[in-house]
Every structure is written in structure tokens, then in C-alpha cells.
Amino acid sequence: MINTKKLQIVLASNNPGKIREIQTLLPDYLIIPQSEFIQTEAEETGVTFVENALLKARHAAQHSHLPVLADDSGLAVDALNGEPGIYSARYAGQGASDKDNNDKLLLELAGVPFEDRTARFICVIVMLEHAADPVPLLAQGIWEGKILMHPQGANGFGYDPLFWVHGHDCSSAELPPEAKNTLSHRGKALRQLALMLQK
Ligand code: IMP
């Protein structure tokens, strides 16, 4: 049953991993996946995380008529000149699974020693009050790490099994969800956004 006491925010994503993390990080709001309103996804034609987050948010706002939050995120690997970057979700091709993308990443990094596998997760969050909102709220977060030689761990989603976490000496898929939320790019961006919303 929908709890009407909480402000409802539509999340412009169908990624269950993201939906879980964002609901945990914004407990004062009721996060509704965009699939409640639309089955189509926005075309991510931008060349930056900000542009793609705005495209996704506007698309969901046009169909839901509620405030919308969109996250565009990805992994930037130094040895690959910042790839897969904005193409992280479709690195191994349109419709690629997390495993396909992880396999491709390992292949591209074959022969690169661990010390040169520096990388970071980037997250940009956009919030629109409505589709024509001329003043979107914007927040971003970055999480530094390295790419492991083999996948480790079963938590999280996406590239988590390959992302080695500084100071914890494990992959982000081996962190309990609360620990990942404390450290992650998405956690940092959402805490910034939550502060803006309080104001
Ligand atoms: P988006 O849904 O277009 O923003 O694609 C983001 C992609 O980046 C995801 O599908 C994952 O492959 C990757 N990604 C973003 N955030 C994370 C994370 O927290 N853990 C692992 N992979 C992530």
C-alpha cells in the first residue's frame, strides 16, 4: 500500500540495484520506479552524465506528473582513457548483462597490472519538480578505486564485483549494502541532494 505521508518521487530508472540503494539513502521520501507510469526508457543521446540524467528525468516527468529524480552513473577507467564512462550500462553492446560488461572490461584490461588499474565511479543526480522545470537540482559524487583481476563478491550490481575499494581491501560487491552506501558515488550525491531538499 502507498504511504501517502511521504513525499513521492519518481525514480527515472528500472535498475533494481539503483532503486534499492536510492530508497535506502532517501528514507524520508517514497521512491516510485518509473515503470509504474511508463515502460519506455529515455534515449541517452547526451555526451555527459549531466545531459543523460536530464534526458531521463524529463522523460519520466512527462509521463508521471510527479517530481522526478534521475541518476546517471558509470565507471571511468584511467588505462582505458575514461571508458566505459557514460556507456557503462551498454559497454558490451545494447542489452548487455552485467556479466557481459564485466567480461569485456577484464578483456580490455588484460595485461594491465593492478597498480595501473585506477578507476572511479561517477554519479550525477538530477531532480526536476516537473517536466518543464527550468531550475533542476544537481548533485554529484565520485568514488575512487581500482579494477580487480577477477570478480569477487555477490552484493550490489553492475561492476561492483570488479571494483576494489581503498581502505577495505575488498570489492564493492563484498561490502554490506550500508557500507557501500556510506562510501559510494551514489551515496555522496544523494546526501548532497537530501541537504538541498531540506532547504
Ligand atoms: P545508467 O543506468 O545509464 O546510469 O548506467 C549506469 C551503469 O554504470 C550501470 O548499469 C552499471 O553498469 C554502472 N554502475 C553505476 N553505478 C554503479 C555501482 O554503484 N556499482 C556498479 N556498477 C555501477
PDB file of N, CA, C and O in Angstrom, residues 112-143:
ATOM      1  N   VAL A 112      47.200  -5.327 -18.064  1.00  0.00           N
ATOM      2  CA  VAL A 112      47.440  -4.092 -17.282  1.00  0.00           C
ATOM      3  C   VAL A 112      47.605  -4.498 -15.812  1.00  0.00           C
ATOM      4  O   VAL A 112      46.697  -5.122 -15.244  1.00  0.00           O
ATOM      5  N   PRO A 113      48.755  -4.182 -15.198  1.00  0.00           N
ATOM      6  CA  PRO A 113      48.966  -4.602 -13.804  1.00  0.00           C
ATOM      7  C   PRO A 113      48.032  -3.867 -12.844  1.00  0.00           C
ATOM      8  O   PRO A 113      47.554  -2.769 -13.146  1.00  0.00           O
ATOM      9  N   PHE A 114      47.819  -4.490 -11.674  1.00  0.00           N
ATOM     10  CA  PHE A 114      46.847  -3.948 -10.720  1.00  0.00           C
ATOM     11  C   PHE A 114      47.128  -2.482 -10.371  1.00  0.00           C
ATOM     12  O   PHE A 114      46.205  -1.666 -10.288  1.00  0.00           O
ATOM     13  N   GLU A 115      48.425  -2.136 -10.201  1.00  0.00           N
ATOM     14  CA  GLU A 115      48.711  -0.746  -9.769  1.00  0.00           C
ATOM     15  C   GLU A 115      48.284   0.290 -10.827  1.00  0.00           C
ATOM     16  O   GLU A 115      48.072   1.455 -10.506  1.00  0.00           O
ATOM     17  N   ASP A 116      48.156  -0.146 -12.089  1.00  0.00           N
ATOM     18  CA  ASP A 116      47.752   0.797 -13.146  1.00  0.00           C
ATOM     19  C   ASP A 116      46.256   0.736 -13.458  1.00  0.00           C
ATOM     20  O   ASP A 116      45.789   1.314 -14.435  1.00  0.00           O
ATOM     21  N   ARG A 117      45.499   0.023 -12.620  1.00  0.00           N
ATOM     22  CA  ARG A 117      44.069  -0.146 -12.916  1.00  0.00           C
ATOM     23  C   ARG A 117      43.218   0.852 -12.133  1.00  0.00           C
ATOM     24  O   ARG A 117      42.120   0.521 -11.664  1.00  0.00           O
ATOM     25  N   THR A 118      43.694   2.067 -11.977  1.00  0.00           N
ATOM     26  CA  THR A 118      42.936   3.072 -11.225  1.00  0.00           C
ATOM     27  C   THR A 118      41.651   3.438 -11.974  1.00  0.00           C
ATOM     28  O   THR A 118      41.624   3.501 -13.203  1.00  0.00           O
ATOM     29  N   ALA A 119      40.610   3.662 -11.194  1.00  0.00           N
ATOM     30  CA  ALA A 119      39.293   3.907 -11.797  1.00  0.00           C
ATOM     31  C   ALA A 119      38.420   4.642 -10.794  1.00  0.00           C
ATOM     32  O   ALA A 119      38.778   4.747  -9.609  1.00  0.00           O
ATOM     33  N   ARG A 120      37.296   5.147 -11.268  1.00  0.00           N
ATOM     34  CA  ARG A 120      36.363   5.773 -10.333  1.00  0.00           C
ATOM     35  C   ARG A 120      34.929   5.597 -10.828  1.00  0.00           C
ATOM     36  O   ARG A 120      34.692   5.577 -12.048  1.00  0.00           O
ATOM     37  N   PHE A 121      34.029   5.443  -9.880  1.00  0.00           N
ATOM     38  CA  PHE A 121      32.598   5.508 -10.187  1.00  0.00           C
ATOM     39  C   PHE A 121      32.176   6.969 -10.096  1.00  0.00           C
ATOM     40  O   PHE A 121      32.599   7.695  -9.180  1.00  0.00           O
ATOM     41  N   ILE A 122      31.327   7.380 -11.018  1.00  0.00           N
ATOM     42  CA  ILE A 122      30.819   8.753 -11.043  1.00  0.00           C
ATOM     43  C   ILE A 122      29.293   8.682 -11.045  1.00  0.00           C
ATOM     44  O   ILE A 122      28.718   7.835 -11.727  1.00  0.00           O
ATOM     45  N   CYS A 123      28.689   9.563 -10.274  1.00  0.00           N
ATOM     46  CA  CYS A 123      27.221   9.594 -10.250  1.00  0.00           C
ATOM     47  C   CYS A 123      26.744  11.039 -10.317  1.00  0.00           C
ATOM     48  O   CYS A 123      27.222  11.888  -9.557  1.00  0.00           O
ATOM     49  N   VAL A 124      25.855  11.312 -11.229  1.00  0.00           N
ATOM     50  CA  VAL A 124      25.195  12.618 -11.281  1.00  0.00           C
ATOM     51  C   VAL A 124      23.708  12.386 -11.029  1.00  0.00           C
ATOM     52  O   VAL A 124      23.096  11.505 -11.638  1.00  0.00           O
ATOM     53  N   ILE A 125      23.171  13.161 -10.105  1.00  0.00           N
ATOM     54  CA  ILE A 125      21.745  13.065  -9.781  1.00  0.00           C
ATOM     55  C   ILE A 125      21.075  14.368 -10.191  1.00  0.00           C
ATOM     56  O   ILE A 125      21.600  15.447  -9.918  1.00  0.00           O
ATOM     57  N   VAL A 126      19.948  14.238 -10.835  1.00  0.00           N
ATOM     58  CA  VAL A 126      19.168  15.416 -11.231  1.00  0.00           C
ATOM     59  C   VAL A 126      17.781  15.268 -10.634  1.00  0.00           C
ATOM     60  O   VAL A 126      17.220  14.171 -10.644  1.00  0.00           O
ATOM     61  N   MET A 127      17.255  16.372 -10.119  1.00  0.00           N
ATOM     62  CA  MET A 127      15.862  16.327  -9.676  1.00  0.00           C
ATOM     63  C   MET A 127      15.069  17.430 -10.355  1.00  0.00           C
ATOM     64  O   MET A 127      15.510  18.586 -10.387  1.00  0.00           O
ATOM     65  N   LEU A 128      13.938  17.070 -10.915  1.00  0.00           N
ATOM     66  CA  LEU A 128      13.035  18.033 -11.571  1.00  0.00           C
ATOM     67  C   LEU A 128      11.705  18.018 -10.832  1.00  0.00           C
ATOM     68  O   LEU A 128      11.189  16.942 -10.524  1.00  0.00           O
ATOM     69  N   GLU A 129      11.150  19.221 -10.594  1.00  0.00           N
ATOM     70  CA  GLU A 129       9.816  19.248  -9.975  1.00  0.00           C
ATOM     71  C   GLU A 129       8.747  18.840 -10.968  1.00  0.00           C
ATOM     72  O   GLU A 129       7.719  18.279 -10.622  1.00  0.00           O
ATOM     73  N   HIS A 130       8.992  19.208 -12.241  1.00  0.00           N
ATOM     74  CA  HIS A 130       8.064  18.838 -13.327  1.00  0.00           C
ATOM     75  C   HIS A 130       8.853  18.897 -14.633  1.00  0.00           C
ATOM     76  O   HIS A 130       9.992  19.389 -14.652  1.00  0.00           O
ATOM     77  N   ALA A 131       8.239  18.419 -15.717  1.00  0.00           N
ATOM     78  CA  ALA A 131       8.982  18.243 -16.975  1.00  0.00           C
ATOM     79  C   ALA A 131       9.593  19.540 -17.504  1.00  0.00           C
ATOM     80  O   ALA A 131      10.640  19.513 -18.148  1.00  0.00           O
ATOM     81  N   ALA A 132       8.937  20.694 -17.217  1.00  0.00           N
ATOM     82  CA  ALA A 132       9.457  21.958 -17.758  1.00  0.00           C
ATOM     83  C   ALA A 132      10.228  22.744 -16.695  1.00  0.00           C
ATOM     84  O   ALA A 132      10.459  23.945 -16.852  1.00  0.00           O
ATOM     85  N   ASP A 133      10.596  22.093 -15.608  1.00  0.00           N
ATOM     86  CA  ASP A 133      11.330  22.769 -14.520  1.00  0.00           C
ATOM     87  C   ASP A 133      12.603  23.420 -15.077  1.00  0.00           C
ATOM     88  O   ASP A 133      13.498  22.721 -15.562  1.00  0.00           O
ATOM     89  N   PRO A 134      12.722  24.758 -15.004  1.00  0.00           N
ATOM     90  CA  PRO A 134      13.900  25.409 -15.580  1.00  0.00           C
ATOM     91  C   PRO A 134      15.097  25.432 -14.618  1.00  0.00           C
ATOM     92  O   PRO A 134      16.179  25.866 -14.992  1.00  0.00           O
ATOM     93  N   VAL A 135      14.885  25.001 -13.373  1.00  0.00           N
ATOM     94  CA  VAL A 135      15.977  25.045 -12.391  1.00  0.00           C
ATOM     95  C   VAL A 135      16.164  23.669 -11.740  1.00  0.00           C
ATOM     96  O   VAL A 135      15.817  23.456 -10.571  1.00  0.00           O
ATOM     97  N   PRO A 136      16.724  22.705 -12.481  1.00  0.00           N
ATOM     98  CA  PRO A 136      16.905  21.371 -11.894  1.00  0.00           C
ATOM     99  C   PRO A 136      17.883  21.417 -10.728  1.00  0.00           C
ATOM    100  O   PRO A 136      18.800  22.241 -10.731  1.00  0.00           O
ATOM    101  N   LEU A 137      17.672  20.549  -9.732  1.00  0.00           N
ATOM    102  CA  LEU A 137      18.689  20.378  -8.688  1.00  0.00           C
ATOM    103  C   LEU A 137      19.708  19.372  -9.210  1.00  0.00           C
ATOM    104  O   LEU A 137      19.333  18.359  -9.807  1.00  0.00           O
ATOM    105  N   LEU A 138      20.985  19.663  -8.982  1.00  0.00           N
ATOM    106  CA  LEU A 138      22.056  18.788  -9.477  1.00  0.00           C
ATOM    107  C   LEU A 138      23.001  18.437  -8.347  1.00  0.00           C
ATOM    108  O   LEU A 138      23.382  19.303  -7.567  1.00  0.00           O
ATOM    109  N   ALA A 139      23.371  17.163  -8.253  1.00  0.00           N
ATOM    110  CA  ALA A 139      24.375  16.754  -7.257  1.00  0.00           C
ATOM    111  C   ALA A 139      25.259  15.692  -7.893  1.00  0.00           C
ATOM    112  O   ALA A 139      24.820  14.981  -8.803  1.00  0.00           O
ATOM    113  N   GLN A 140      26.507  15.614  -7.437  1.00  0.00           N
ATOM    114  CA  GLN A 140      27.358  14.565  -7.989  1.00  0.00           C
ATOM    115  C   GLN A 140      28.292  13.976  -6.950  1.00  0.00           C
ATOM    116  O   GLN A 140      28.589  14.604  -5.939  1.00  0.00           O
ATOM    117  N   GLY A 141      28.696  12.750  -7.203  1.00  0.00           N
ATOM    118  CA  GLY A 141      29.608  12.072  -6.281  1.00  0.00           C
ATOM    119  C   GLY A 141      30.595  11.216  -7.054  1.00  0.00           C
ATOM    120  O   GLY A 141      30.285  10.716  -8.140  1.00  0.00           O
ATOM    121  N   ILE A 142      31.790  11.069  -6.480  1.00  0.00           N
ATOM    122  CA  ILE A 142      32.847  10.279  -7.118  1.00  0.00           C
ATOM    123  C   ILE A 142      33.400   9.303  -6.087  1.00  0.00           C
ATOM    124  O   ILE A 142      33.535   9.648  -4.912  1.00  0.00           O
ATOM    125  N   TRP A 143      33.723   8.087  -6.534  1.00  0.00           N
ATOM    126  CA  TRP A 143      34.274   7.050  -5.648  1.00  0.00           C
ATOM    127  C   TRP A 143      35.495   6.465  -6.330  1.00  0.00           C
ATOM    128  O   TRP A 143      35.382   5.842  -7.378  1.00  0.00           O
TER     129      TRP A 143
END
